[in-house]
XYZ file of C-alpha atoms in Angstrom:
104
model
C -102.684 20.062 -14.385
C -104.076 21.467 -11.065
C -102.323 21.216 -7.900
C -102.854 18.171 -5.956
C -104.275 18.778 -2.424
C -102.860 17.223 0.352
C -105.301 15.073 2.313
C -106.288 17.139 5.898
C -105.573 15.524 8.970
C -108.686 13.597 10.680
C -110.473 15.565 13.039
C -110.284 12.839 15.653
C -106.374 13.983 15.378
C -106.343 17.538 14.772
C -107.292 19.861 17.736
C -106.857 22.919 15.482
C -109.109 21.437 12.501
C -111.486 20.369 15.036
C -111.622 23.709 16.384
C -112.683 25.343 13.025
C -115.258 22.709 12.367
C -116.891 23.331 15.674
C -116.937 27.481 14.692
C -118.567 26.456 11.162
C -121.078 24.185 13.139
C -121.812 27.160 15.370
C -122.402 29.528 12.727
C -124.774 27.403 10.861
C -126.425 25.870 14.420
C -129.235 28.282 14.266
C -132.493 27.340 12.452
C -132.864 30.848 10.333
C -128.993 30.470 9.457
C -129.270 26.762 8.438
C -132.544 27.847 6.169
C -130.451 30.830 4.654
C -127.696 28.048 3.905
C -129.973 25.718 2.437
C -131.264 28.528 0.261
C -128.321 29.460 -0.913
C -127.201 26.469 -1.929
C -129.236 26.258 -4.909
C -128.065 29.571 -5.832
C -127.238 33.194 -4.961
C -129.661 35.389 -3.288
C -130.213 39.111 -2.383
C -131.699 40.216 0.782
C -135.508 41.145 0.308
C -135.692 37.447 -1.710
C -134.240 35.583 1.273
C -136.387 37.641 3.259
C -139.808 36.699 1.066
C -138.787 33.008 1.379
C -137.889 32.959 5.121
C -141.003 34.953 6.060
C -138.861 37.278 8.328
C -137.711 40.658 8.669
C -134.825 41.836 6.543
C -133.084 43.170 9.374
C -133.341 40.129 10.580
C -132.104 38.191 7.959
C -128.737 40.609 7.310
C -128.288 40.149 10.991
C -127.786 36.256 10.217
C -126.079 36.991 7.311
C -123.988 39.084 8.918
C -122.687 36.350 11.389
C -122.190 33.791 8.179
C -120.202 36.608 6.685
C -117.838 36.612 9.499
C -117.096 32.786 9.613
C -116.156 33.316 5.900
C -119.123 31.212 4.936
C -120.888 33.609 2.413
C -119.700 36.687 0.877
C -121.821 39.456 -0.760
C -121.245 40.574 -4.103
C -123.141 43.997 -5.190
C -125.525 43.794 -8.346
C -126.951 47.226 -9.550
C -127.309 48.563 -5.777
C -128.070 45.601 -4.550
C -125.747 42.873 -2.625
C -126.423 39.002 -3.793
C -125.189 36.683 -1.516
C -123.633 32.972 -1.973
C -122.153 30.346 0.099
C -118.225 30.570 -0.676
C -117.577 27.125 1.468
C -118.302 24.620 -1.092
C -119.046 21.912 1.710
C -121.797 23.375 3.072
C -124.336 22.056 0.565
C -122.879 18.656 1.293
C -123.880 19.453 5.086
C -127.200 20.808 3.850
C -127.959 17.693 2.178
C -126.531 15.520 5.003
C -128.756 17.376 7.469
C -132.053 17.093 5.023
C -131.780 13.142 5.931
C -131.353 13.504 9.782
C -134.798 15.484 10.132
C -137.366 13.016 11.827
């Protein structure tokens, strides 16, 4: 039997939780980082594949991935000498789906 999670306090009443959510939003609040998160929501990728899909230089993609990693949103795992990136914050998939509906 799994451990039952305690409900989190509402953002409107918990300043610390609101601060953390704002940090997550700041981390993804860049067009290239939003696109990286959207790609990773569909599955793990290496920098080369991300760079090709985004049509952006690998150095820039790596820089944006560092920002996402620093906030604990993605992680890298070594595979055959290459780093494969994946989302570690599962709620980002929901955020991506929400953002897809927000575009005008």
